XYZ file of C-alpha atoms in Angstrom:
524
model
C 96.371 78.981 74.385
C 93.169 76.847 74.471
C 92.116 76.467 71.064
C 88.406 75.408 71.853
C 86.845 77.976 73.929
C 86.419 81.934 74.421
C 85.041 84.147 77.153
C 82.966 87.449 77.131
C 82.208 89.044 80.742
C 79.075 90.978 80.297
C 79.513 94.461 81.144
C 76.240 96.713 82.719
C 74.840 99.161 80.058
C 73.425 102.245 80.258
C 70.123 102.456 77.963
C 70.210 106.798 77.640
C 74.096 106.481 77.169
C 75.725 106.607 73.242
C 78.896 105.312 75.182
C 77.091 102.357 77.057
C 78.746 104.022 80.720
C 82.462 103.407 79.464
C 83.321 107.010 79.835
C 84.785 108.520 83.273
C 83.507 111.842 82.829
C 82.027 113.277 79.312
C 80.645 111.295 76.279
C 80.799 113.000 73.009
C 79.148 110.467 70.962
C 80.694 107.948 68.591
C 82.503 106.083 71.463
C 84.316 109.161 72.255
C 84.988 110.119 75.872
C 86.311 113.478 77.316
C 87.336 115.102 80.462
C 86.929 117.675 82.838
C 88.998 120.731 83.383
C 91.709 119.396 84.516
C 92.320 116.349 83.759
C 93.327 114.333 80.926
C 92.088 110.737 79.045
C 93.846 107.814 79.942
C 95.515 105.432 77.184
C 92.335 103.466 77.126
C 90.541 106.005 75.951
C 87.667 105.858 78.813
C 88.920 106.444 81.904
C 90.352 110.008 82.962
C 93.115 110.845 85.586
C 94.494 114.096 87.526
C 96.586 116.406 85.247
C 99.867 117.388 87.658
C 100.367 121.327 86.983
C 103.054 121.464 89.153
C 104.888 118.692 87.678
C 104.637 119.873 84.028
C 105.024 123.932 84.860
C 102.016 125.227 84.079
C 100.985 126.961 87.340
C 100.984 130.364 87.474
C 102.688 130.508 90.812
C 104.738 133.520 91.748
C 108.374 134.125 92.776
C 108.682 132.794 96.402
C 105.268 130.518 95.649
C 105.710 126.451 96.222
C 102.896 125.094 93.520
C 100.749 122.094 95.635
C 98.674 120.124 93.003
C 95.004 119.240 94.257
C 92.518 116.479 92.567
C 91.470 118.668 89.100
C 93.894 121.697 90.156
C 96.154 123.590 91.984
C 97.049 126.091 94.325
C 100.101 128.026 95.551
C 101.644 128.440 98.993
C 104.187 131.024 100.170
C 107.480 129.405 100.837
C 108.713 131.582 103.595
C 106.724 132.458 106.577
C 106.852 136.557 107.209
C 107.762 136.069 110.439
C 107.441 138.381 113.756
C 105.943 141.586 113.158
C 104.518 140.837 109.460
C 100.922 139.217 108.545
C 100.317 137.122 105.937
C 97.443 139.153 103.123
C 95.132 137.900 101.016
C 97.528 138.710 97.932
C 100.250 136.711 99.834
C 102.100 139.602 100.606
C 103.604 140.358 103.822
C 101.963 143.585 105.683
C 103.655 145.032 108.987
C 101.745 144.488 112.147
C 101.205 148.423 113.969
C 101.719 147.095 117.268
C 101.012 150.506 118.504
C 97.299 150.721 116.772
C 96.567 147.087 117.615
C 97.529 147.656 121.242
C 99.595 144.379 121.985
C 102.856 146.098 122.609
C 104.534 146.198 126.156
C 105.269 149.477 127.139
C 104.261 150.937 130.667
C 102.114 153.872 131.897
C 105.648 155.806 131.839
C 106.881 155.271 127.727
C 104.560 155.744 124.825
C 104.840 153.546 121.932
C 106.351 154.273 118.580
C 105.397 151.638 115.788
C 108.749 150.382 112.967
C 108.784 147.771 110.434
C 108.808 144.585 111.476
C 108.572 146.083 115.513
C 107.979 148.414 118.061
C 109.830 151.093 120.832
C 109.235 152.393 123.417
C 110.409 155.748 124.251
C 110.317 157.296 127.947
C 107.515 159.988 128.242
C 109.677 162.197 130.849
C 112.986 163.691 130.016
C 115.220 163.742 133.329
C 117.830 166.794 134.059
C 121.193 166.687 134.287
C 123.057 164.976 136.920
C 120.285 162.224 136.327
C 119.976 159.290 134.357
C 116.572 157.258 133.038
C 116.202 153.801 133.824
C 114.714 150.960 131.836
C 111.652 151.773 134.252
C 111.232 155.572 133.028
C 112.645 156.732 136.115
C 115.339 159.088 136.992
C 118.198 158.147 138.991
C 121.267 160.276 140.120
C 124.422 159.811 138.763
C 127.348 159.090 141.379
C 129.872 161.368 139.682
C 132.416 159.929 141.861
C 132.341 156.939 140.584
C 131.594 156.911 136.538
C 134.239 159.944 136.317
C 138.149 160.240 135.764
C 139.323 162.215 139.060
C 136.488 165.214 138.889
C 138.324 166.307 142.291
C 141.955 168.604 142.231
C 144.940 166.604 143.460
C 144.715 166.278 147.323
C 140.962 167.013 147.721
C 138.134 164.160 147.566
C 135.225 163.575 146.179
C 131.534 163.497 147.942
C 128.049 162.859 145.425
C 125.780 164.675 146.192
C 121.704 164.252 144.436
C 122.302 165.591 140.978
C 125.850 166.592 141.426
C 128.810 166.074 143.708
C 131.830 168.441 146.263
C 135.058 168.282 146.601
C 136.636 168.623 149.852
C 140.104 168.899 151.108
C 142.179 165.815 152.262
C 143.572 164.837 155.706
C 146.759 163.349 156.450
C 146.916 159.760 155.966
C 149.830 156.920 155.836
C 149.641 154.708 153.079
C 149.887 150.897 153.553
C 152.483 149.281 155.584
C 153.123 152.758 157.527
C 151.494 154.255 160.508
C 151.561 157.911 162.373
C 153.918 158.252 164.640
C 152.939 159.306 168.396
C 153.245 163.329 167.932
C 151.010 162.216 164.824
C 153.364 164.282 162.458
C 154.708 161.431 160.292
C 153.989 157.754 158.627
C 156.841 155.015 160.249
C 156.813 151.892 159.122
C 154.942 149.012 160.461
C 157.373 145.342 161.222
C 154.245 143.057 159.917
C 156.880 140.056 161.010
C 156.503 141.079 164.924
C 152.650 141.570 164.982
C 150.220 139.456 166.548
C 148.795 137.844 162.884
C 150.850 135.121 161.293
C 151.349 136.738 158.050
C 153.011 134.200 156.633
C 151.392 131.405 157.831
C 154.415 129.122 158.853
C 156.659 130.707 156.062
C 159.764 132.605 157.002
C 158.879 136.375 157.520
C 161.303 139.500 156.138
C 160.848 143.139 157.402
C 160.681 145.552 154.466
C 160.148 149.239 154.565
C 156.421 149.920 153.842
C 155.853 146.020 153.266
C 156.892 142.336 154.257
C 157.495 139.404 152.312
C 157.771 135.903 152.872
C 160.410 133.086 152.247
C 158.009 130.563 150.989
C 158.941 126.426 151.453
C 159.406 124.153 148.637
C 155.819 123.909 146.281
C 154.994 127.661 147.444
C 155.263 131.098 145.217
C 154.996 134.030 147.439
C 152.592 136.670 146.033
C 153.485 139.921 146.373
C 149.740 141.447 145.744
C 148.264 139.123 148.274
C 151.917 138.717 150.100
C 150.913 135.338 151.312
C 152.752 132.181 150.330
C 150.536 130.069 148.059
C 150.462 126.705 146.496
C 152.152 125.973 143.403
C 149.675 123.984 141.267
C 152.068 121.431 140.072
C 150.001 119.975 137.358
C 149.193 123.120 135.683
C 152.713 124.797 135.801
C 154.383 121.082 134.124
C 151.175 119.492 132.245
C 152.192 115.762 130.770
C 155.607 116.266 132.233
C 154.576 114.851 135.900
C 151.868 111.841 135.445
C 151.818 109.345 132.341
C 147.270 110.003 133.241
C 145.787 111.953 136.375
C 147.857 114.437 137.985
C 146.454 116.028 141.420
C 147.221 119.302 142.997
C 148.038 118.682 146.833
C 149.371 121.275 149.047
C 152.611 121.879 148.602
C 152.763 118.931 146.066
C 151.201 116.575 143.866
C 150.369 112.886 143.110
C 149.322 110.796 140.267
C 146.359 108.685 139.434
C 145.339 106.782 136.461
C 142.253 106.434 134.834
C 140.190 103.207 134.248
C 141.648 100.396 133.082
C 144.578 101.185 134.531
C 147.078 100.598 137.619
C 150.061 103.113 139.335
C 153.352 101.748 138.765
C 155.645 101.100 140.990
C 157.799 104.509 140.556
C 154.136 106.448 141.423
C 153.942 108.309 137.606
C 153.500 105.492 134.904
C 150.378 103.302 134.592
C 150.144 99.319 133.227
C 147.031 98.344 131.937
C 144.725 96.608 134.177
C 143.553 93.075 132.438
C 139.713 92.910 133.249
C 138.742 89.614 131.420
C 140.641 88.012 134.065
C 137.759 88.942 136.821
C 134.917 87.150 134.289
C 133.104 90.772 133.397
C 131.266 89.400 130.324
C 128.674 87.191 130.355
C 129.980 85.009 127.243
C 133.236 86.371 126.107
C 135.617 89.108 126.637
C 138.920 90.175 124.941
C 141.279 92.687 126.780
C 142.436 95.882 125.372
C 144.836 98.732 126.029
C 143.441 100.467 128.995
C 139.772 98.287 129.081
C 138.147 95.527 127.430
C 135.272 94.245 124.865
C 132.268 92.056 125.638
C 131.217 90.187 122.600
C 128.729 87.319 121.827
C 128.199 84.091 120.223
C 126.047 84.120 117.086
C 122.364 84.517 117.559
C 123.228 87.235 120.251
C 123.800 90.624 121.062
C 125.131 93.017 123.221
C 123.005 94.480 126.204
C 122.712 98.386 125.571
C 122.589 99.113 129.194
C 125.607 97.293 130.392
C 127.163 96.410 127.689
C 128.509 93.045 129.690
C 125.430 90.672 129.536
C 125.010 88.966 125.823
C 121.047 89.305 125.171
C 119.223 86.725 122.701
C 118.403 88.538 119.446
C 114.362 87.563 118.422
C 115.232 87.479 114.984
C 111.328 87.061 114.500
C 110.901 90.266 115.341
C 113.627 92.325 113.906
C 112.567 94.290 110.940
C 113.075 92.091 108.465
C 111.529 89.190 111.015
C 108.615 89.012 108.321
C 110.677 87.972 105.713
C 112.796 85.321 107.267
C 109.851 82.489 107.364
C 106.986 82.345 104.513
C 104.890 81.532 106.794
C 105.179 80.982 110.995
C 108.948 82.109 113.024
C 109.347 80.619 116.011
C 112.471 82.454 118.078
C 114.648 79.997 120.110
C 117.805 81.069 122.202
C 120.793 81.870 119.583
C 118.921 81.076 116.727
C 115.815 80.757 115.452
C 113.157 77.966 113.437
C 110.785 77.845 110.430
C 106.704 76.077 110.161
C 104.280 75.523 107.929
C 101.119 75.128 107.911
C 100.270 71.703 108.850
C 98.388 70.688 105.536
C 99.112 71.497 102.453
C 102.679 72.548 102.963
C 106.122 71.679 103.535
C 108.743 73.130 104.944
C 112.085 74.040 102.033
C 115.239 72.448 101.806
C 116.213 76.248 102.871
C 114.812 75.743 105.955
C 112.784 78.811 105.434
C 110.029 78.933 102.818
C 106.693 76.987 102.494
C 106.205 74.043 99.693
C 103.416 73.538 98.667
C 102.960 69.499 98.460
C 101.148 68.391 95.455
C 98.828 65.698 97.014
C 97.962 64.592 93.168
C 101.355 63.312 93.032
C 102.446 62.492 96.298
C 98.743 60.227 96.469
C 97.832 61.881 99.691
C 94.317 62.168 98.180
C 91.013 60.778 98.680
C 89.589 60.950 95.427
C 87.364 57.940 93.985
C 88.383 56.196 91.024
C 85.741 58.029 89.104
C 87.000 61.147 89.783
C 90.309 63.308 89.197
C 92.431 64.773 91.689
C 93.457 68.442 90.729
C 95.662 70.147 93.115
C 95.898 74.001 94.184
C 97.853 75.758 96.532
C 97.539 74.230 100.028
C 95.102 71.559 99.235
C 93.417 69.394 95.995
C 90.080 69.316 94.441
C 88.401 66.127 93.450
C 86.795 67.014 89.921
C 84.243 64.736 88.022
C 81.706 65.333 85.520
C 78.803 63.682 83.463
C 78.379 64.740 79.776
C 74.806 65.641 79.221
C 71.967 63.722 77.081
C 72.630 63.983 73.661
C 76.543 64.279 74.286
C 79.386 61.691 74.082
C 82.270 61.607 75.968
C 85.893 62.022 74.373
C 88.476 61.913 76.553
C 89.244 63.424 80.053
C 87.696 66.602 79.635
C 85.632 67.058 76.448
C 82.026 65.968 75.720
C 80.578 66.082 72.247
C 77.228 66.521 70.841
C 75.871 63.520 68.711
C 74.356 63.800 65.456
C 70.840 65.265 65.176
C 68.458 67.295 63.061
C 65.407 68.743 65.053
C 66.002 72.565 65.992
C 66.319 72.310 69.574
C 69.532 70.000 69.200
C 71.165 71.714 66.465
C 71.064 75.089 68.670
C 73.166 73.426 71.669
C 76.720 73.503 71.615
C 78.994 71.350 69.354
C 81.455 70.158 72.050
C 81.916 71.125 76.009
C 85.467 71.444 77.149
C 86.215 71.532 81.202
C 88.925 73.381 82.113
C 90.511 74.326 85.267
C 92.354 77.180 86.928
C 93.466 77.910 90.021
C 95.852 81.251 91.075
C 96.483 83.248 94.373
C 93.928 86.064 95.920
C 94.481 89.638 94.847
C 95.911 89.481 91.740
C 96.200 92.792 89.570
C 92.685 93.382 87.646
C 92.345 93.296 83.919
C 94.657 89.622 84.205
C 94.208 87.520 81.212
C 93.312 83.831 82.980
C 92.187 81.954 79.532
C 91.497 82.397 76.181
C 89.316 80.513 73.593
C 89.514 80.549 70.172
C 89.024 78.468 66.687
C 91.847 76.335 65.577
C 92.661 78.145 62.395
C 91.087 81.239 61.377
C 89.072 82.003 57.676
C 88.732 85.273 55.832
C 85.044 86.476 57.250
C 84.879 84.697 60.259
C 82.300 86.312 62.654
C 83.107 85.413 66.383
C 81.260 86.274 68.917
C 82.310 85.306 73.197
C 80.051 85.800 76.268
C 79.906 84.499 80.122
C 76.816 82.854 80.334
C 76.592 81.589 83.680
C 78.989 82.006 86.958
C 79.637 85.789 86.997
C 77.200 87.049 89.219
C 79.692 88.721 91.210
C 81.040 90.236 88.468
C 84.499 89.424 88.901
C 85.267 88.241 85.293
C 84.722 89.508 81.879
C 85.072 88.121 77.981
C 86.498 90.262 75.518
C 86.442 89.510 71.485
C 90.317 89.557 70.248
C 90.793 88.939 66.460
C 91.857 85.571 66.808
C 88.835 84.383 69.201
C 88.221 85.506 72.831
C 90.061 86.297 76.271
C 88.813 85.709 79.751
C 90.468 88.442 82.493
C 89.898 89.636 86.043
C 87.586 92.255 86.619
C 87.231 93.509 90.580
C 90.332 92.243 92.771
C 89.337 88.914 94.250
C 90.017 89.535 98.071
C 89.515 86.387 99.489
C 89.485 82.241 98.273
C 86.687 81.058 96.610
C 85.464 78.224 93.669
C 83.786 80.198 90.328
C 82.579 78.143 87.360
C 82.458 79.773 84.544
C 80.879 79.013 81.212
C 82.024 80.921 78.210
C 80.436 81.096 75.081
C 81.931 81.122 71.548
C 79.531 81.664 68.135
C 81.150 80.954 65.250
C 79.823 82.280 61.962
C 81.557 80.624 59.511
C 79.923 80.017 55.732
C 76.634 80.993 56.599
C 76.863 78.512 59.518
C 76.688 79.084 63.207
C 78.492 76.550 65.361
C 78.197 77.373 69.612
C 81.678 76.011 71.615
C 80.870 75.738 75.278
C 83.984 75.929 77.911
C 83.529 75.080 81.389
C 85.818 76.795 83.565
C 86.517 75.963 87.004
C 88.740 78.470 88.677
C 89.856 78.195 91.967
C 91.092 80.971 94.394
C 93.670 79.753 97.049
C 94.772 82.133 99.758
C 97.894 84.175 98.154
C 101.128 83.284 100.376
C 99.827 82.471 103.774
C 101.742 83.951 106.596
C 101.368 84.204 110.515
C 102.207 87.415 112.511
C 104.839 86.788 114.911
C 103.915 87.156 118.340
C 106.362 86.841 120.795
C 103.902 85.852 123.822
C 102.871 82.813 121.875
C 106.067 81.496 121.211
């Protein structure tokens, strides 16, 4: 800590105010500030901030309710929608929607509606008479009594529908299958399928039965006795896994095998060997066989191609997520790998290839100060400082002038000694940062000390604060952008009756905070 200067930033004042404008919301007198409704006083007992009712349970929010905090408030949402056929009310409650009443139900000219919770049906205006049956239309249909009933005819008569009911008449004589009448038309005889003009077996051995036929099927057929044709034996499905090591396929009469990919057919037609692809080059850099297919892979810096999976594709590690984090400050993508710049003053590029030095030009005598003046470096650059110790001042040292020994009033009211000092940190650091402080070398029971900014502050960006040992200088609005400030800060000293003023010079300067490029890949 500097023990020969102090700094006071000089804060606006309201005239009409008892607080001077330090409170957020309410003044009470005496220094005191207050809040709104709502919210609550923050530590530094000025500024107020949002209380969360949600977060500390003091809504009044209902069963079911999901408690949203607002700026000064709340408010309280239903959780679960009502869904179809309910509205939302003003009290939150869900009502049921009378589709009937409203008129946006769906029922035709031929149904009236009938309103339920939640819904709506619609029930057929005309009533239809037996033997007929409503459809979803409102119509009415006859009923084929034939059909939906069990056997509503006596043994040996049949049944005819009729519109709205149905007759039963009596049967004729008639063969069943596999018989015919005989000539006189007095009896069924039966019917030698084997010696008519149809193949009914279809190249299959045929067998005379009474009433029927059947067929002695070849090897890989089943004869069906429903269909009483010979038919295929599906191989694969009767013996699954017992047939093919892979692919087994149905032919007629038979089967063969297959194998999937990465495979060949052995020799005996059922097993399968695998099938080494790397030997045919597939992969673009390198391959490696497995059982049954194979695995492209890639050389570091690379990676596999999602659409083929075969070609090895250069990975822009510039540009991958974390891209913006590999360099400090410029990444420049090359095939397989990748490079690190700086800027091309100031800097230096790490011994880790990635981060930005910065190269202290002070040291390194890159610098074109004069003799007469001092080279102070910053971030990215140097200064070249000098000064001249005004009239009636001596110089001591690198940095300090001192005032010389007088008596008329005007003298004795300037400043005992002027110290230089300089600073020099990154944009955008956090506000209320203490950059310097000032203060007497030792301290005496009734010292009165008193800091200001005099000069330098117009922007407002600084501000001096009494602390019981002397003074602090801190950040005031978020510097946004580099720029030079000097800064003179003030320090009375009432000591024995006697006031002594201690001037410090401050030169801060603002260097751009961690200078970075965006990576463009079209640049590169």
């Amino acid at each position: 800590p500097n023990k020969d200067g102090i700094n006071v930033n000089g804060g606006k004042s309201v005239a009409d105010d008892p607080c001077k404008g330090r409170c957020d919301h309410v003044c009470v007198g005496n220094d005191i500030c207050t809040c709104m409704e709502g919210y609550k006083l923050k530590p530094d007992g000025q500024r107020c901030e949002d209380i969360n009712e949600c977060l500390l349970g003091s809504s009044n929010c209902r069963g079911g309710e999901r408690c949203i905090n607002n700026e000064g408030s709340f408010r309280c949402m239903r959780e679960v929608s009502c869904g179809t056929g309910y509205e939302l009310t003003e009290n939150n409650d869900c009502k049921d929607i009378d589709e009937c009443e409203t008129g946006i139900h769906n029922c035709g000219e031929q149904f009236e509606c009938q309103n339920s919770q939640g819904s709506f049906r619609c029930v057929p205006k005309t009533k239809c008479g037996e033997g007929f049956i409503q459809d979803a239309l409102g119509s009415c249909i006859d009923i084929n009594e034939c059909v939906i009933q069990t056997s509503p005819c006596h043994r040996g008569q049949i049944c005819l529908n009729t519109v709205g009911s149905y007759i039963c008449q009596r049967n004729s004589v008639n063969c069943g299958r596999g018989y015919h009448l005989n000539e006189d038309g007095t009896r069924c005889v039966d019917i030698d399928e084997c010696k008519g003009p149809e193949q009914v077996c279809a190249g299959h051995a045929c067998i005379n039965q009474l009433g029927s036929y059947r067929c002695e099927c070849e090897m890989g057929y089943n004869f069906n006795s429903i269909t009483r044709l010979c038919e295929d034996i599906n191989e694969c499905r009767h013996y699954p896994g017992r047939l093919c090591a892979h692919k087994c396929e149905n032919t007629l009469g038979s089967y063969k095998c297959s194998c999937t990919t990465g495979f060949n057919l052995a020799k005996d037609g059922k097993n399968c060997d695998d099938l080494n692809e790397c030997e045919s080059n597939p992969c673009s850099q390198e391959c490696a066989n497995v059982y049954g297919s194979y695995q492209c892979y890639c050389r570091r810096g690379y990676q596999l191609s999602d659409i083929d999976g075969m070609t090895c594709e250069d990975i822009d590690e510039c540009a991958l997520p974390t891209g913006g984090h590999i360099c400090s400050y410029r990444c420049h993508n090359t095939p397989g790998s990748f490079h690190c710049s700086c800027p091309v003053n100031g800097y230096t590029l790490a011994v880790n290839g990635r981060s930005c030095q910065d190269v202290d030009e002070c040291v390194t005598n890159k610098h074109t100060c004069t003799e007469n003046e001092s080279c102070f470096n910053i971030q990215g650059g140097y200064r070249c400082l000098s000064f001249d110790c005004p009239n009636n001042y001596r110089r001591i040292g690198q940095t300090r002038c001192e005032r010389l020994l007088c008596s008329d009033s005007e003298c004795l009211i300037l400043p005992l000694r002027i110290t230089y000092y300089y600073l020099t940190f990154p944009t955008n650091i956090p506000v209320l940062t203490n950059i310097f402080r000032m203060g007497p070398s030792h301290t005496v029971l009734g010292d009165d000390i008193e800091v200001a900014l005099i000069a330098g502050n117009e922007g407002g960006f600084f501000k001096a604060e009494r602390t019981p040992t002397g003074g602090v200088l801190s950040v005031e609005r978020l510097i946004d952008k580099p720029q030079d400030f000097q800064l003179d800060l003030e320090l009375r000293l009432r000591r024995y009756g006697t006031v002594s003023i201690y001037l410090a010079k401050v030169l801060v300067f603002v260097t751009q905070e961690k200078p970075r490029v965006p990576y463009n890949p079209y640049q590169e």
